[in-house]
Short mmCIF file of C-alpha atoms and ligand atoms in Angstrom, two decimals:
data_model
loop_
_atom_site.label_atom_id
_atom_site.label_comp_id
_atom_site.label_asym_id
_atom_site.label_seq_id
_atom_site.Cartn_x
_atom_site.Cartn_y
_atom_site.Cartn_z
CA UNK A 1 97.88 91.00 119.67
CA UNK A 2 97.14 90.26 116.24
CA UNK A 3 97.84 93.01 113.45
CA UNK A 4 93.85 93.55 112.66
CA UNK A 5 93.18 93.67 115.91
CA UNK A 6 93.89 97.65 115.87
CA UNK A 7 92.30 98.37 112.85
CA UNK A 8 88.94 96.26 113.55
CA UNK A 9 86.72 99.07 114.16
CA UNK A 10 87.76 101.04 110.74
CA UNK A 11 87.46 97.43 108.77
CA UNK A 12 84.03 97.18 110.03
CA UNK A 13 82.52 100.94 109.47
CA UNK A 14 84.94 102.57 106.77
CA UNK A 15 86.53 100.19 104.77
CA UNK A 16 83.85 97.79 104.36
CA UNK A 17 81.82 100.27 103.34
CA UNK A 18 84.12 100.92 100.14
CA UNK A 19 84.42 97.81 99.45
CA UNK A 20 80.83 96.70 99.48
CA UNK A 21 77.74 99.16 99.95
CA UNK A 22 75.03 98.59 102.10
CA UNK A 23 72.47 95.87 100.97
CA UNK A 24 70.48 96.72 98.54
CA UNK A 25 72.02 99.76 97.18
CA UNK A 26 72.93 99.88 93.34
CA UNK A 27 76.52 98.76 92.52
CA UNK A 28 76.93 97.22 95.93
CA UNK A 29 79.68 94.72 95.01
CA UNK A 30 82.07 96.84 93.02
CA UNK A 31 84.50 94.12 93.06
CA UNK A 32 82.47 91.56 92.51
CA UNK A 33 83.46 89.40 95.67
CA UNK A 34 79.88 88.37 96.61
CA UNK A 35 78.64 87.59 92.72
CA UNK A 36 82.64 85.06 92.75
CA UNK A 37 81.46 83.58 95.89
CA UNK A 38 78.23 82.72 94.24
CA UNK A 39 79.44 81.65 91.38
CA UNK A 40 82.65 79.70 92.28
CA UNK A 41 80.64 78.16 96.18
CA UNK A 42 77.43 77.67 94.85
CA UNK A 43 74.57 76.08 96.67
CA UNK A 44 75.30 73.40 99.19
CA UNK A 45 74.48 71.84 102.35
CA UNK A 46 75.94 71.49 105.40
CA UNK A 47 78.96 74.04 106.83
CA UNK A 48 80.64 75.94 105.07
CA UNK A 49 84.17 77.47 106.79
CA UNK A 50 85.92 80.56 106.14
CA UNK A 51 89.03 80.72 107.65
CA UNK A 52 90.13 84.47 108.30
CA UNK A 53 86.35 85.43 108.24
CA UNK A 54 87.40 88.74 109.74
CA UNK A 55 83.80 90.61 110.76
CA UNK A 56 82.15 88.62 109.11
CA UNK A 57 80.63 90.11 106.34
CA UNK A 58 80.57 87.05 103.49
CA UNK A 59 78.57 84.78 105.73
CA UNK A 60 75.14 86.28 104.30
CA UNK A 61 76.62 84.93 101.24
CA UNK A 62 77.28 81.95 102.06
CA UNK A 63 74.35 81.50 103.81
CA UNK A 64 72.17 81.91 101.32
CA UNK A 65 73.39 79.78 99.00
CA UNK A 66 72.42 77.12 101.72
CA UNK A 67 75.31 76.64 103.28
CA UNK A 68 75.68 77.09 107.18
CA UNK A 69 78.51 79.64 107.77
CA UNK A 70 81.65 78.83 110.47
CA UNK A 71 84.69 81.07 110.72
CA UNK A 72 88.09 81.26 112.03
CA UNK A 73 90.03 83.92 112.75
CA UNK A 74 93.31 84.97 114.41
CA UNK A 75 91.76 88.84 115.55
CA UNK A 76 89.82 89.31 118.62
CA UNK A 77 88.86 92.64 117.59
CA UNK A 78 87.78 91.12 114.02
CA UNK A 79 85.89 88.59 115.75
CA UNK A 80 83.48 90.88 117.70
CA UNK A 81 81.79 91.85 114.92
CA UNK A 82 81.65 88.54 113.54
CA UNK A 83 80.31 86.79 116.60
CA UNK A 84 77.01 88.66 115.33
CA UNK A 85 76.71 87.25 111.62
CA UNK A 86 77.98 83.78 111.93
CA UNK A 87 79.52 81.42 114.92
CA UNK A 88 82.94 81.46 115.56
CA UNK A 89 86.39 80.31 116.51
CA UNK A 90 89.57 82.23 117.64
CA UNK A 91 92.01 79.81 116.00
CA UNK A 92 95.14 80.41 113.20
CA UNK A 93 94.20 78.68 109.77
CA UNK A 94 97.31 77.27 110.04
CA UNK A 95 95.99 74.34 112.91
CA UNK A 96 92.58 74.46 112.45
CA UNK A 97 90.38 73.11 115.61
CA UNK A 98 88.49 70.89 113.09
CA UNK A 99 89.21 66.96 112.54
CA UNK A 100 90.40 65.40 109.38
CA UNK A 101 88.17 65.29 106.26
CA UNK A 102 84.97 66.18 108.40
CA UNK A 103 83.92 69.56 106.53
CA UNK A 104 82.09 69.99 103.07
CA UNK A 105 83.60 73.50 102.25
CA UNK A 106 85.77 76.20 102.86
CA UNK A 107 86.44 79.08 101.30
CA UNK A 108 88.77 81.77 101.78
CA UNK A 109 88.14 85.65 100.94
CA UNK A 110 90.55 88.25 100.88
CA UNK A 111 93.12 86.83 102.85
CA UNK A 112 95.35 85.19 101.38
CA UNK A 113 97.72 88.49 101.05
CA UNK A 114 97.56 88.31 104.83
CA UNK A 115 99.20 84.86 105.20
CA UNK A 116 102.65 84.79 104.36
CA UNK A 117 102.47 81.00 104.97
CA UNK A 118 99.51 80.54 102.81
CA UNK A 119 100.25 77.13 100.73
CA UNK A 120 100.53 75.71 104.18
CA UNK A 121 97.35 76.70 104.91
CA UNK A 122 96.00 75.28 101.85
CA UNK A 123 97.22 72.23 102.95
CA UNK A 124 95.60 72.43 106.29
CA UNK A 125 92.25 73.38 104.34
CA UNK A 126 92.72 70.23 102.10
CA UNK A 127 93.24 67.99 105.16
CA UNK A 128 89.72 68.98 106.92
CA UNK A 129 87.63 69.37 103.79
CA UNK A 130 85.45 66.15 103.25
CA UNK A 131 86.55 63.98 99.96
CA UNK A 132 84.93 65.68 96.84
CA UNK A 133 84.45 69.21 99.09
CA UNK A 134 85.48 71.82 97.74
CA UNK A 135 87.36 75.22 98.28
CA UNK A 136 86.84 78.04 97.15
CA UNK A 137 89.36 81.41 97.21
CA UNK A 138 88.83 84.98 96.40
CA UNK A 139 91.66 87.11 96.44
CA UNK A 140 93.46 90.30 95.42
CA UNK A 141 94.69 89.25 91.96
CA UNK A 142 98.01 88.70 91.93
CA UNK A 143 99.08 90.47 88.41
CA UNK A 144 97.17 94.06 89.48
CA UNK A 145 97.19 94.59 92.26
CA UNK A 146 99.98 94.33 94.70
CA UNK A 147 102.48 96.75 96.18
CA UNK A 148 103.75 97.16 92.62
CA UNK A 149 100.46 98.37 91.31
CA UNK A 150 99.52 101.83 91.06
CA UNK A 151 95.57 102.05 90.56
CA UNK A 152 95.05 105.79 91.54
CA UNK A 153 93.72 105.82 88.06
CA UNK A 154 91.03 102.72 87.90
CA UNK A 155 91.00 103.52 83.77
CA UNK A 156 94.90 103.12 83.64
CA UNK A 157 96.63 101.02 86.43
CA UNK A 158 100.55 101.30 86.09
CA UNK A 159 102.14 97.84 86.98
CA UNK A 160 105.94 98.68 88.43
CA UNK A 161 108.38 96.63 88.99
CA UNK A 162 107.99 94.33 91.51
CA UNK A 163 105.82 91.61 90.29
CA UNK A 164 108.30 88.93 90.11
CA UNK A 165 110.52 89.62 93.56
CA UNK A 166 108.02 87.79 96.33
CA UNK A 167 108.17 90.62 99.53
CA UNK A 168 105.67 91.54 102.09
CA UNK A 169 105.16 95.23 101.58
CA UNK A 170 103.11 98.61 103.43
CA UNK A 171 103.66 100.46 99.97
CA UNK A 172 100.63 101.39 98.82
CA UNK A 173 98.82 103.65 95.91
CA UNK A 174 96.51 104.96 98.34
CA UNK A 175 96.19 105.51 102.17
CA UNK A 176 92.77 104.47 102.84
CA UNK A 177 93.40 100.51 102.42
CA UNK A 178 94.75 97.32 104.27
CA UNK A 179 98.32 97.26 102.58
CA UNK A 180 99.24 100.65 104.14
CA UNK A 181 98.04 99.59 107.74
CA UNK A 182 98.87 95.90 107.86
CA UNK A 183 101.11 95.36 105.40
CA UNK A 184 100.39 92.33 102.64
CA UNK A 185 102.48 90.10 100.97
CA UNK A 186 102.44 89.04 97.19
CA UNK A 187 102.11 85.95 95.72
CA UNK A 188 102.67 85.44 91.75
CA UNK A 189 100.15 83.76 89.78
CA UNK A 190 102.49 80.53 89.99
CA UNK A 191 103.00 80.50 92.89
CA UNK A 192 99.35 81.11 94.33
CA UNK A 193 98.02 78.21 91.71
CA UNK A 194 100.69 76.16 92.85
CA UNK A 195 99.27 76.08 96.32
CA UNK A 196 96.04 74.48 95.73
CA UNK A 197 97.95 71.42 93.26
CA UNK A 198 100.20 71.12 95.46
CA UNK A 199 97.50 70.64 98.68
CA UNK A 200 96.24 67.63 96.51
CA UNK A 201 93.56 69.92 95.20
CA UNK A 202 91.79 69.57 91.78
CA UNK A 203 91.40 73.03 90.32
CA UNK A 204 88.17 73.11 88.52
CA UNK A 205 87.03 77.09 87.75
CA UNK A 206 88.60 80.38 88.00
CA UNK A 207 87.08 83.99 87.78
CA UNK A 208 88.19 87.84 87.96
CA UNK A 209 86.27 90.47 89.65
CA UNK A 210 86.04 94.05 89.03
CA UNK A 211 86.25 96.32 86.38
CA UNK A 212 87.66 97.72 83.76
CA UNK A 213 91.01 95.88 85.25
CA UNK A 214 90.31 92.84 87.90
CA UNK A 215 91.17 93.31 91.60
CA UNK A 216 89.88 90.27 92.47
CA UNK A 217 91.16 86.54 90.87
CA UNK A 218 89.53 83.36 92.30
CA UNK A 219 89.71 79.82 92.53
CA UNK A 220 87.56 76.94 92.88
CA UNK A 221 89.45 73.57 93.66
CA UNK A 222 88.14 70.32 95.45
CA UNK A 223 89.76 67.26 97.17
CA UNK A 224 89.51 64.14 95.38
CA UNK A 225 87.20 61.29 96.53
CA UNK A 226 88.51 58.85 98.87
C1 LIG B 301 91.51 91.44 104.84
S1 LIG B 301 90.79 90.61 106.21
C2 LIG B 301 89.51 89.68 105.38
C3 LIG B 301 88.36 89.33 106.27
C4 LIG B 301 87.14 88.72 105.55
N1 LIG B 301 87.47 87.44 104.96
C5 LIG B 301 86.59 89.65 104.51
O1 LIG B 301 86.38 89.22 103.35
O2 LIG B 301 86.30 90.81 104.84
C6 LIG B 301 91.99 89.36 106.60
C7 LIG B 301 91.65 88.55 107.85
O3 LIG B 301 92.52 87.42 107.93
C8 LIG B 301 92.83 87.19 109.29
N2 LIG B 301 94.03 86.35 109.38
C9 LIG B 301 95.28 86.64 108.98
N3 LIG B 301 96.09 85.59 109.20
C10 LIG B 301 95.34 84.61 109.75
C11 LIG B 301 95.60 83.27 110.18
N4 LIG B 301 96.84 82.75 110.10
N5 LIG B 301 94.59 82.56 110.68
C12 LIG B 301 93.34 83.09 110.78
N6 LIG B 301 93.03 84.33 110.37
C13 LIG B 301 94.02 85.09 109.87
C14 LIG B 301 92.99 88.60 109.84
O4 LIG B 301 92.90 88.63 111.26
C15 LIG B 301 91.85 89.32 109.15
O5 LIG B 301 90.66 89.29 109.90
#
């Protein structure tokens, strides 16, 4: 059973809601994932994949920047709700059911705190992405926020120690997240940008997310032509 697949139902009517209002309502985006996706994807044709799409909810995204939405995912329970906002695949990111250099883009959103094997899944990324397609991730950023970071205060986030010492962690500032549930592991700046150079990748554009201190760091990168 995978670890979301307990938790699928909350993701999809609590948390969710937190993290991103309903459409339409003022402030939706508070952390500014959907406005990075735009930004960092971009329009495009042809699919784009997310691998750990969870429910779902960045394909609307992605679809309207012209892009034709696939995800993967490892939760059953995650992938119910997906199965009604984009078509799917129950498959690990780590051996993705796709062929080599066969898919324009791929991006990955909020997950990477999920994968303790993540440069290895960069790598598989990098191996299905087309020459010259491009990736794009949006994560928790590495410096604040992380098992280490306190952000009960938003206007004053403490940053304990913990930063440097790479650890998969349920501590959390608050009960009413992922890290407390599932657990997440931390990657350092370093070591998360290291992933995509090492993949082969060509990083091209970063951006933060949320204020008045970032939760969210992201990366654009794209494979080489052939
Ligand atoms: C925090 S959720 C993010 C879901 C979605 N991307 C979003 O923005 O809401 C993390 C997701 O990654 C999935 N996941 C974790 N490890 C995975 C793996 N190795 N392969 C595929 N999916 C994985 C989990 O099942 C979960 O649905």
């Amino acid at each position: 059973m995978a670890a979301y697949d307990e938790i699928a139902d909350w993701y999809e009517n609590q948390f969710l809601t937190s993290r991103r209002l309903p459409l339409g309502a003022p402030g939706r985006d508070p952390l500014d994932i959907d406005r990075t996706i735009r930004q960092l994807l971009g329009e495009g044709v042809g699919v784009c994949l997310e691998i750990g799409c969870g429910t779902g909810i960045n394909a609307h995204v992605v679809r309207e920047l012209g892009w034709v939405p696939v995800g993967v995912d490892l939760s059953v329970g995650m992938l119910g709700h997906a199965l009604l906002r984009l078509p799917v695949a129950l498959a690990d990111a780590k051996r993705l059911p796709f062929r080599d250099s066969g898919i324009p883009a791929v991006v990955s959103v909020m997950v990477h705190t999920d994968m303790p094997g993540y440069p290895d899944i960069i790598q598989e990324a990098a191996r299905v992405l087309e020459p010259g397609g491009v990736l794009v991730h949006v994560g928790v950023h590495p410096c604040f926020c992380g098992g280490f970071a306190d952000r009960a205060d938003p206007e004053a986030v403490v940053v304990r120690r913990g930063y440097l010492d790479r650890h998969w962690t349920t501590d959390s500032w608050t009960d009413q997240g992922l890290r407390d549930k599932v657990g997440a592991a931390h990657w350092s700046m370093p070591e998360l940008l290291h992933a995509f150079l090492d993949a082969g990748l060509a990083v091209e554009r970063f951006a933060e997310g949320g204020s008045p201190t970032p939760m969210v760091f992201a990366v654009r990168a794209r494979r080489g032509p052939r």
